[in-house]
Short mmCIF file of C-alpha atoms in Angstrom, two decimals:
data_model
loop_
_atom_site.label_atom_id
_atom_site.label_comp_id
_atom_site.label_asym_id
_atom_site.label_seq_id
_atom_site.Cartn_x
_atom_site.Cartn_y
_atom_site.Cartn_z
CA MET G 1 0.84 21.63 25.08
CA THR G 2 -0.05 17.92 25.26
CA LYS G 3 2.93 15.59 25.15
CA PRO G 4 3.15 13.95 21.73
CA ASN G 5 2.79 10.17 21.70
CA LEU G 6 5.73 7.94 20.94
CA GLN G 7 4.91 5.23 18.41
CA ILE G 8 7.23 2.34 17.64
CA ALA G 9 7.09 1.13 14.03
CA LEU G 10 7.73 -2.60 13.92
CA ASP G 11 8.92 -3.25 10.39
CA GLN G 12 10.76 -6.49 10.94
CA ASN G 13 10.72 -9.31 8.42
CA THR G 14 9.53 -11.85 10.97
CA LEU G 15 6.94 -11.80 13.73
CA ALA G 16 9.48 -13.43 16.05
CA GLU G 17 11.88 -10.51 15.70
CA ALA G 18 9.07 -7.94 16.00
CA ALA G 19 7.76 -9.65 19.15
CA ARG G 20 11.27 -9.70 20.65
CA ILE G 21 11.61 -5.94 20.19
CA ALA G 22 8.03 -5.22 21.26
CA HIS G 23 8.53 -7.27 24.41
CA LEU G 24 11.44 -5.00 25.33
CA ALA G 25 10.40 -1.54 24.11
CA GLY G 26 6.62 -1.87 23.88
CA PRO G 27 5.90 -1.09 27.54
CA VAL G 28 7.66 2.28 27.15
CA VAL G 29 5.84 3.56 24.07
CA ASP G 30 2.28 4.87 23.65
CA ILE G 31 1.41 3.31 20.30
CA VAL G 32 2.59 0.00 18.86
CA GLU G 33 2.59 -0.08 15.06
CA VAL G 34 2.46 -3.21 12.96
CA GLY G 35 4.56 -1.95 10.05
CA THR G 36 3.74 -2.60 6.40
CA ILE G 37 6.74 -4.88 5.92
CA LEU G 38 5.83 -6.97 8.96
CA GLU G 39 2.19 -7.21 7.95
CA LEU G 40 3.05 -8.29 4.40
CA GLN G 41 5.43 -10.88 5.83
CA ALA G 42 3.52 -12.29 8.79
CA GLY G 43 -0.05 -11.37 7.93
CA GLN G 44 -2.98 -10.49 10.16
CA GLN G 45 -1.52 -12.60 12.97
CA SER G 46 1.09 -9.91 13.50
CA ILE G 47 -1.69 -7.51 14.56
CA SER G 48 -3.42 -9.99 16.86
CA VAL G 49 -0.16 -11.00 18.56
CA LEU G 50 0.76 -7.38 19.33
CA ARG G 51 -2.82 -6.63 20.43
CA SER G 52 -2.61 -9.54 22.88
CA MET G 53 0.78 -8.44 24.18
CA PHE G 54 -0.40 -4.87 24.80
CA PRO G 55 -4.12 -4.89 25.65
CA ASP G 56 -4.02 -1.33 26.97
CA LYS G 57 -1.99 0.38 24.25
CA ILE G 58 -3.06 1.85 20.95
CA ILE G 59 -2.32 -0.58 18.10
CA ALA G 60 -1.75 0.82 14.61
CA SER G 61 -2.01 -1.26 11.45
CA ASP G 62 0.13 0.30 8.72
CA THR G 63 -1.64 -1.22 5.72
CA LYS G 64 -1.22 1.90 3.54
CA CYS G 65 -4.59 0.81 2.16
CA ALA G 66 -5.20 1.89 -1.44
CA ASP G 67 -8.42 0.07 -2.25
CA ALA G 68 -11.08 -2.19 -0.78
CA GLY G 69 -11.18 0.13 2.22
CA SER G 70 -13.88 -1.58 4.26
CA THR G 71 -12.39 -5.07 3.82
CA VAL G 72 -8.89 -4.03 4.82
CA ALA G 73 -10.25 -1.96 7.72
CA LYS G 74 -12.43 -4.84 8.92
CA ASN G 75 -9.47 -7.22 8.84
CA SER G 76 -7.32 -4.76 10.79
CA LYS G 77 -10.10 -4.07 13.30
CA ASP G 78 -10.95 -7.75 13.75
CA ALA G 79 -7.33 -8.40 14.66
CA GLY G 80 -7.44 -5.63 17.25
CA ALA G 81 -6.12 -2.50 15.55
CA ASP G 82 -7.32 0.93 16.70
CA LEU G 83 -5.65 2.85 13.88
CA MET G 84 -5.10 2.01 10.21
CA THR G 85 -3.30 3.90 7.46
CA VAL G 86 -4.60 4.64 3.97
CA ILE G 87 -2.37 5.99 1.23
CA ASP G 88 -2.84 9.55 0.02
CA SER G 89 -3.55 8.43 -3.55
CA ALA G 90 -6.50 6.29 -2.49
CA THR G 91 -9.79 7.64 -3.78
CA ILE G 92 -12.33 9.41 -1.56
CA PRO G 93 -14.75 6.44 -1.89
CA THR G 94 -11.98 4.12 -0.60
CA MET G 95 -11.33 6.39 2.38
CA LYS G 96 -15.06 6.64 3.13
CA SER G 97 -15.33 2.88 2.88
CA ALA G 98 -12.49 2.41 5.39
CA LEU G 99 -14.00 5.04 7.74
CA SER G 100 -17.32 3.19 7.70
CA VAL G 101 -15.60 0.36 9.60
CA LEU G 102 -12.87 2.05 11.64
CA ASP G 103 -12.90 5.59 12.97
CA GLY G 104 -9.11 5.72 13.40
CA ILE G 105 -8.16 6.09 9.74
CA GLN G 106 -4.89 7.95 9.13
CA VAL G 107 -3.91 9.24 5.69
CA GLU G 108 -0.23 8.69 5.02
CA LEU G 109 1.18 11.52 2.93
CA TYR G 110 3.42 10.57 0.03
CA SER G 111 3.34 12.55 -3.21
CA ALA G 112 -0.39 12.62 -4.00
CA TRP G 113 -1.76 15.19 -1.59
CA ASN G 114 -2.55 18.87 -1.85
CA TRP G 115 -4.37 21.30 0.43
CA GLU G 116 -7.68 21.08 -1.44
CA LEU G 117 -7.64 17.30 -1.11
CA ALA G 118 -6.76 17.62 2.58
CA LYS G 119 -9.87 19.74 3.13
CA GLU G 120 -11.92 17.07 1.39
CA TRP G 121 -10.46 14.40 3.68
CA LYS G 122 -11.44 16.52 6.68
CA LYS G 123 -14.96 16.86 5.32
CA ILE G 124 -15.50 13.10 5.01
CA GLY G 125 -14.34 12.53 8.58
CA ILE G 126 -10.59 11.85 8.41
CA LYS G 127 -9.08 13.17 11.63
CA GLN G 128 -5.45 12.13 11.34
CA VAL G 129 -2.61 12.31 8.85
CA ILE G 130 0.94 11.03 8.88
CA TYR G 131 3.59 13.31 7.48
CA HIS G 132 6.26 11.19 6.11
CA GLN G 133 9.85 11.42 5.03
CA SER G 134 10.21 8.35 2.84
CA ARG G 135 12.96 5.99 3.95
CA ASP G 136 14.18 5.87 0.38
CA ALA G 137 14.06 9.67 0.11
CA LEU G 138 16.13 9.91 3.29
CA LEU G 139 18.62 7.45 1.84
CA ALA G 140 18.72 9.68 -1.24
CA GLY G 141 19.82 12.54 0.99
CA GLU G 142 16.65 14.49 1.82
CA VAL G 143 16.43 15.82 5.40
CA TRP G 144 13.90 17.34 7.82
CA GLY G 145 13.64 21.09 7.51
CA LYS G 146 11.48 24.22 7.59
CA LYS G 147 9.51 23.04 4.54
CA ASP G 148 8.45 19.94 6.46
CA LEU G 149 7.50 21.86 9.61
CA ASP G 150 5.39 24.29 7.58
CA ILE G 151 3.45 21.36 6.13
CA VAL G 152 2.97 19.79 9.56
CA ARG G 153 1.69 23.13 10.90
CA GLY G 154 -0.60 23.48 7.87
CA PHE G 155 -2.31 20.18 8.63
CA ILE G 156 -2.60 21.03 12.33
CA ASP G 157 -4.20 24.35 11.37
CA LEU G 158 -6.76 22.42 9.31
CA GLY G 159 -7.65 20.49 12.46
CA PHE G 160 -5.82 17.22 11.84
CA LYS G 161 -3.89 15.25 14.42
CA VAL G 162 -0.49 14.94 12.77
CA SER G 163 1.96 12.10 13.25
CA VAL G 164 5.46 12.50 11.87
CA THR G 165 7.79 9.78 10.71
CA GLY G 166 10.82 9.01 8.62
CA GLY G 167 14.37 8.90 9.92
CA LEU G 168 13.48 10.44 13.29
CA ASN G 169 16.08 10.17 16.02
CA ILE G 170 16.84 11.77 19.35
CA ASP G 171 18.44 14.76 17.64
CA THR G 172 15.53 15.54 15.32
CA ILE G 173 12.83 15.73 18.05
CA LYS G 174 13.85 19.24 19.10
CA LEU G 175 13.28 20.53 15.56
CA PHE G 176 9.55 20.25 16.27
CA GLU G 177 9.64 22.37 19.45
CA GLY G 178 6.53 24.51 19.69
CA VAL G 179 4.58 22.38 17.21
CA PRO G 180 1.67 20.38 18.67
CA VAL G 181 2.69 17.10 17.02
CA TYR G 182 0.27 14.27 17.83
CA THR G 183 2.74 11.41 17.55
CA PHE G 184 6.39 10.80 16.79
CA ILE G 185 6.84 7.51 14.97
CA ALA G 186 10.27 5.94 15.37
CA GLY G 187 11.46 2.80 13.65
CA ARG G 188 15.11 1.85 13.44
CA ALA G 189 16.12 4.53 15.97
CA ILE G 190 14.48 2.21 18.51
CA THR G 191 14.26 -1.20 16.84
CA GLY G 192 17.80 -1.08 15.46
CA GLN G 193 19.44 -0.35 18.83
CA SER G 194 21.12 -2.95 21.02
CA ASP G 195 18.87 -1.82 23.88
CA PRO G 196 15.47 -0.94 22.35
CA LYS G 197 13.94 -0.22 25.76
CA ALA G 198 16.64 2.34 26.65
CA ALA G 199 16.25 3.88 23.17
CA ALA G 200 12.49 4.26 23.67
CA GLU G 201 13.05 5.76 27.12
CA ALA G 202 15.51 8.25 25.67
CA PHE G 203 12.88 9.30 23.11
CA GLN G 204 10.25 9.78 25.82
CA SER G 205 12.66 11.88 27.94
CA GLU G 206 13.58 14.00 24.95
CA ILE G 207 9.90 14.55 24.06
CA LYS G 208 9.13 15.54 27.66
CA LYS G 209 11.91 18.15 27.52
CA TYR G 210 10.06 20.15 24.89
CA TRP G 211 6.39 19.38 25.56
CA MET B 1 -1.78 -8.45 -32.01
CA THR B 2 -0.46 -10.56 -29.10
CA LYS B 3 -3.18 -12.12 -26.96
CA PRO B 4 -3.42 -10.27 -23.67
CA ASN B 5 -2.66 -12.33 -20.57
CA LEU B 6 -5.36 -13.29 -18.13
CA GLN B 7 -4.40 -12.65 -14.51
CA ILE B 8 -6.43 -13.90 -11.58
CA ALA B 9 -6.37 -11.62 -8.53
CA LEU B 10 -6.60 -13.69 -5.38
CA ASP B 11 -7.91 -11.30 -2.76
CA GLN B 12 -9.35 -13.77 -0.33
CA ASN B 13 -9.16 -13.30 3.43
CA THR B 14 -7.54 -16.69 3.99
CA LEU B 15 -4.83 -18.63 2.22
CA ALA B 16 -7.04 -21.72 2.37
CA GLU B 17 -9.76 -20.05 0.32
CA ALA B 18 -7.24 -18.55 -2.12
CA ALA B 19 -5.57 -21.96 -2.59
CA ARG B 20 -8.96 -23.58 -3.22
CA ILE B 21 -9.74 -21.13 -6.01
CA ALA B 22 -6.20 -21.21 -7.41
CA HIS B 23 -6.30 -25.00 -7.50
CA LEU B 24 -9.38 -24.81 -9.73
CA ALA B 25 -8.80 -21.74 -11.92
CA GLY B 26 -5.02 -21.33 -11.74
CA PRO B 27 -4.19 -23.81 -14.51
CA VAL B 28 -6.32 -21.76 -16.93
CA VAL B 29 -4.81 -18.33 -16.33
CA ASP B 30 -1.46 -16.86 -17.38
CA ILE B 31 -0.61 -14.91 -14.23
CA VAL B 32 -1.50 -15.72 -10.63
CA GLU B 33 -1.71 -12.66 -8.39
CA VAL B 34 -1.36 -12.68 -4.64
CA GLY B 35 -3.73 -9.82 -3.89
CA THR B 36 -3.07 -7.12 -1.32
CA ILE B 37 -5.83 -8.31 1.00
CA LEU B 38 -4.51 -11.89 0.92
CA GLU B 39 -0.93 -10.81 1.49
CA LEU B 40 -1.87 -8.59 4.45
CA GLN B 41 -3.86 -11.49 5.89
CA ALA B 42 -1.65 -14.50 5.24
CA GLY B 43 1.74 -12.89 4.78
CA GLN B 44 4.68 -13.91 2.62
CA GLN B 45 3.63 -17.55 2.83
CA SER B 46 0.76 -16.76 0.46
CA ILE B 47 3.32 -15.98 -2.26
CA SER B 48 5.44 -19.06 -1.65
CA VAL B 49 2.41 -21.38 -1.60
CA LEU B 50 1.15 -20.09 -4.95
CA ARG B 51 4.68 -20.16 -6.39
CA SER B 52 4.92 -23.83 -5.41
CA MET B 53 1.52 -24.64 -6.86
CA PHE B 54 2.34 -23.00 -10.20
CA PRO B 55 6.08 -23.31 -10.89
CA ASP B 56 5.68 -22.39 -14.56
CA LYS B 57 3.31 -19.42 -14.28
CA ILE B 58 4.03 -15.78 -13.67
CA ILE B 59 3.40 -14.90 -10.01
CA ALA B 60 2.48 -11.31 -9.14
CA SER B 61 2.79 -9.86 -5.64
CA ASP B 62 0.34 -6.98 -5.22
CA THR B 63 2.09 -5.19 -2.37
CA LYS B 64 1.22 -1.69 -3.66
CA CYS B 65 4.60 -0.82 -2.17
CA ALA B 66 4.87 2.81 -1.04
CA ASP B 67 8.22 2.79 0.74
CA ALA B 68 11.20 0.60 1.59
CA GLY B 69 11.21 -0.53 -2.03
CA SER B 70 14.19 -2.87 -1.93
CA THR B 71 13.07 -4.64 1.27
CA VAL B 72 9.54 -5.25 0.03
CA ALA B 73 10.83 -6.31 -3.40
CA LYS B 74 13.37 -8.68 -1.85
CA ASN B 75 10.68 -10.28 0.33
CA SER B 76 8.40 -10.73 -2.68
CA LYS B 77 11.22 -12.08 -4.84
CA ASP B 78 12.51 -14.44 -2.14
CA ALA B 79 9.03 -15.94 -1.92
CA GLY B 80 8.98 -16.49 -5.67
CA ALA B 81 7.23 -13.48 -7.19
CA ASP B 82 8.11 -12.34 -10.73
CA LEU B 83 6.10 -9.14 -10.59
CA MET B 84 5.43 -6.67 -7.79
CA THR B 85 3.29 -3.55 -7.66
CA VAL B 86 4.30 -0.14 -6.35
CA ILE B 87 1.78 2.63 -5.75
CA ASP B 88 1.79 5.69 -8.01
CA SER B 89 2.39 8.04 -5.09
CA ALA B 90 5.63 6.28 -4.12
CA THR B 91 8.68 8.46 -4.66
CA ILE B 92 11.12 7.92 -7.52
CA PRO B 93 13.82 6.78 -5.04
CA THR B 94 11.41 4.12 -3.72
CA MET B 95 10.69 2.88 -7.24
CA LYS B 96 14.41 2.81 -8.09
CA SER B 97 15.08 0.94 -4.89
CA ALA B 98 12.46 -1.69 -5.77
CA LEU B 99 13.80 -1.97 -9.35
CA SER B 100 17.29 -2.62 -8.00
CA VAL B 101 16.00 -5.95 -6.67
CA LEU B 102 13.23 -6.98 -9.07
CA ASP B 103 12.93 -6.05 -12.73
CA GLY B 104 9.18 -6.74 -12.87
CA ILE B 105 8.00 -3.66 -11.03
CA GLN B 106 4.52 -2.45 -12.01
CA VAL B 107 3.20 0.97 -11.05
CA GLU B 108 -0.42 0.83 -10.01
CA LEU B 109 -2.25 3.98 -11.06
CA TYR B 110 -4.55 5.56 -8.50
CA SER B 111 -4.86 9.33 -8.28
CA ALA B 112 -1.21 10.43 -8.08
CA TRP B 113 0.01 10.06 -11.64
CA ASN B 114 0.40 12.45 -14.55
CA TRP B 115 2.07 12.15 -17.94
CA GLU B 116 5.26 13.92 -16.87
CA LEU B 117 5.66 11.50 -13.99
CA ALA B 118 4.96 8.56 -16.31
CA LYS B 119 7.84 9.64 -18.52
CA GLU B 120 10.07 9.80 -15.44
CA TRP B 121 9.04 6.25 -14.49
CA LYS B 122 9.95 5.12 -17.99
CA LYS B 123 13.33 6.79 -17.71
CA ILE B 124 14.25 4.98 -14.48
CA GLY B 125 13.36 1.60 -15.98
CA ILE B 126 9.71 0.95 -15.11
CA LYS B 127 8.25 -1.10 -17.97
CA GLN B 128 4.74 -1.85 -16.74
CA VAL B 129 1.76 -0.01 -15.30
CA ILE B 130 -1.62 -1.14 -14.06
CA TYR B 131 -4.59 1.00 -14.98
CA HIS B 132 -7.09 0.64 -12.32
CA GLN B 133 -10.73 1.26 -11.68
CA SER B 134 -10.89 1.27 -7.89
CA ARG B 135 -13.29 -1.27 -6.44
CA ASP B 136 -14.68 1.46 -4.22
CA ALA B 137 -14.99 3.84 -7.18
CA LEU B 138 -16.90 1.15 -9.07
CA LEU B 139 -19.19 0.70 -6.08
CA ALA B 140 -19.69 4.46 -6.15
CA GLY B 141 -20.97 4.12 -9.72
CA GLU B 142 -17.98 4.86 -11.97
CA VAL B 143 -17.69 2.69 -15.11
CA TRP B 144 -15.24 1.85 -17.87
CA GLY B 145 -15.41 4.27 -20.78
CA LYS B 146 -13.59 6.20 -23.50
CA LYS B 147 -11.69 8.26 -20.91
CA ASP B 148 -10.18 5.05 -19.54
CA LEU B 149 -9.28 3.67 -22.96
CA ASP B 150 -7.55 6.91 -23.92
CA ILE B 151 -5.39 6.66 -20.81
CA VAL B 152 -4.56 3.02 -21.50
CA ARG B 153 -3.57 3.95 -25.08
CA GLY B 154 -1.51 6.87 -23.78
CA PHE B 155 0.59 4.58 -21.60
CA ILE B 156 1.00 2.06 -24.42
CA ASP B 157 2.16 4.89 -26.68
CA LEU B 158 4.80 5.76 -24.08
CA GLY B 159 6.07 2.19 -24.36
CA PHE B 160 4.58 0.66 -21.21
CA LYS B 161 3.02 -2.78 -20.95
CA VAL B 162 -0.41 -1.97 -19.56
CA SER B 163 -2.50 -4.23 -17.37
CA VAL B 164 -6.10 -3.24 -16.71
CA THR B 165 -8.19 -4.09 -13.69
CA GLY B 166 -11.23 -3.14 -11.69
CA GLY B 167 -14.66 -4.65 -12.13
CA LEU B 168 -13.76 -6.45 -15.37
CA ASN B 169 -16.16 -9.12 -16.55
CA ILE B 170 -16.89 -11.04 -19.73
CA ASP B 171 -18.91 -8.11 -21.11
CA THR B 172 -16.23 -5.48 -20.59
CA ILE B 173 -13.43 -7.30 -22.45
CA LYS B 174 -14.76 -6.29 -25.88
CA LEU B 175 -14.54 -2.60 -24.95
CA PHE B 176 -10.77 -2.94 -25.32
CA GLU B 177 -10.90 -4.36 -28.87
CA GLY B 178 -8.02 -3.01 -30.95
CA VAL B 179 -6.03 -1.95 -27.89
CA PRO B 180 -2.83 -3.96 -27.26
CA VAL B 181 -3.58 -4.57 -23.58
CA TYR B 182 -0.81 -6.57 -21.88
CA THR B 183 -2.97 -8.22 -19.22
CA PHE B 184 -6.57 -8.33 -18.07
CA ILE B 185 -6.75 -8.75 -14.31
CA ALA B 186 -9.96 -10.34 -13.06
CA GLY B 187 -10.91 -10.84 -9.44
CA ARG B 188 -14.44 -11.58 -8.35
CA ALA B 189 -15.59 -12.25 -11.91
CA ILE B 190 -13.57 -15.48 -11.55
CA THR B 191 -13.08 -16.00 -7.83
CA GLY B 192 -16.67 -15.18 -6.92
CA GLN B 193 -18.21 -17.71 -9.34
CA SER B 194 -19.45 -21.14 -8.37
CA ASP B 195 -17.18 -22.62 -11.07
CA PRO B 196 -14.00 -20.51 -11.11
CA LYS B 197 -12.36 -22.74 -13.73
CA ALA B 198 -15.26 -22.29 -16.18
CA ALA B 199 -15.25 -18.55 -15.50
CA ALA B 200 -11.53 -18.32 -16.29
CA GLU B 201 -12.05 -20.38 -19.47
CA ALA B 202 -14.84 -18.04 -20.53
CA PHE B 203 -12.49 -15.08 -20.09
CA GLN B 204 -9.78 -16.74 -22.17
CA SER B 205 -12.27 -17.54 -24.97
CA GLU B 206 -13.59 -14.01 -24.95
CA ILE B 207 -10.06 -12.56 -25.09
CA LYS B 208 -9.20 -14.87 -28.01
CA LYS B 209 -12.25 -13.60 -29.92
CA TYR B 210 -10.78 -10.11 -30.16
CA TRP B 211 -7.01 -10.68 -30.09
#
């Protein structure tokens, strides 16, 4: 089974802080994500800075695009992003519009999806989804469990590459053993540590244990 | 019936272009919106610049927040926003988290809402929604009609202030006659005109004809 990627979600409030963390942990990860918070705070420059820092890595722009798909995708692509997120409640025309500019469109799953819709996404050319435990849901006490894994497997069975995110840490990786996850996305479990590089390395070692 | 507000949606790719248009048309409108595209491009600064230009107007931050509600709301509020959007597929904990920081949270309606959910939003303290014809849906040929008005009325009957947006122009305002719309949000119909100030004035006159 292919080793899942490790993606670092940079959701800092300033580009300076995001660049500090990326400078340390970026070389260890496979995908560098410009998080929604960072992008709303620092703008398109946050994508171009991270693209310049890591010319050989995959750069993800977490716009959670809901409308004006081609414009948002063009702006992300122009700044150097390979991947861009759209929200699950975006319309099919919005997703098509984004796909017309950037092949690497990922649908981020919140509360608006169902299996029929997922099949429609597949049909229009969406190849990736992000299964997501909301940070606020986690704070409200929800946790990873069998229900989540069944959904992840369901999307993989439909042919999607599935990234997982939301409160992941070293201890939750093993829950996915045997599941061909495409990417683990970690935020604070790397960015919130005193040694972000060591934290990223620990994630990579843990992933390699099971895949 | 109270005159609906006129809101200008600034969805330019650069802050310079948005400031140019706001400088001309801003004094005429009631609410100045920092659009999603602008915010993703120019960052938080786009909110603070428009706040400074229009200290006495309502400033809306169109983040379409899907997660990390309190962080995104705090960043919008710190920059001077009075209103902020959350996406309909955000979870209830995310909406509560945003409301804990900023009272003026507006749910933007895409494809994830239903009437039961709307009642839940009301219960947690959401007072405003934005009914939305997606730009991409409009490009795909969908138009304003009775179906839309019935939904707008439904939300008003539930006690929400309802803003409407998506391909509005001078000719579509009259379709809403008799409906106590809270705000008409216009984008390109103002920002795309050679004289944005005159276009905004024409909107205000047209609104006054019917309310």
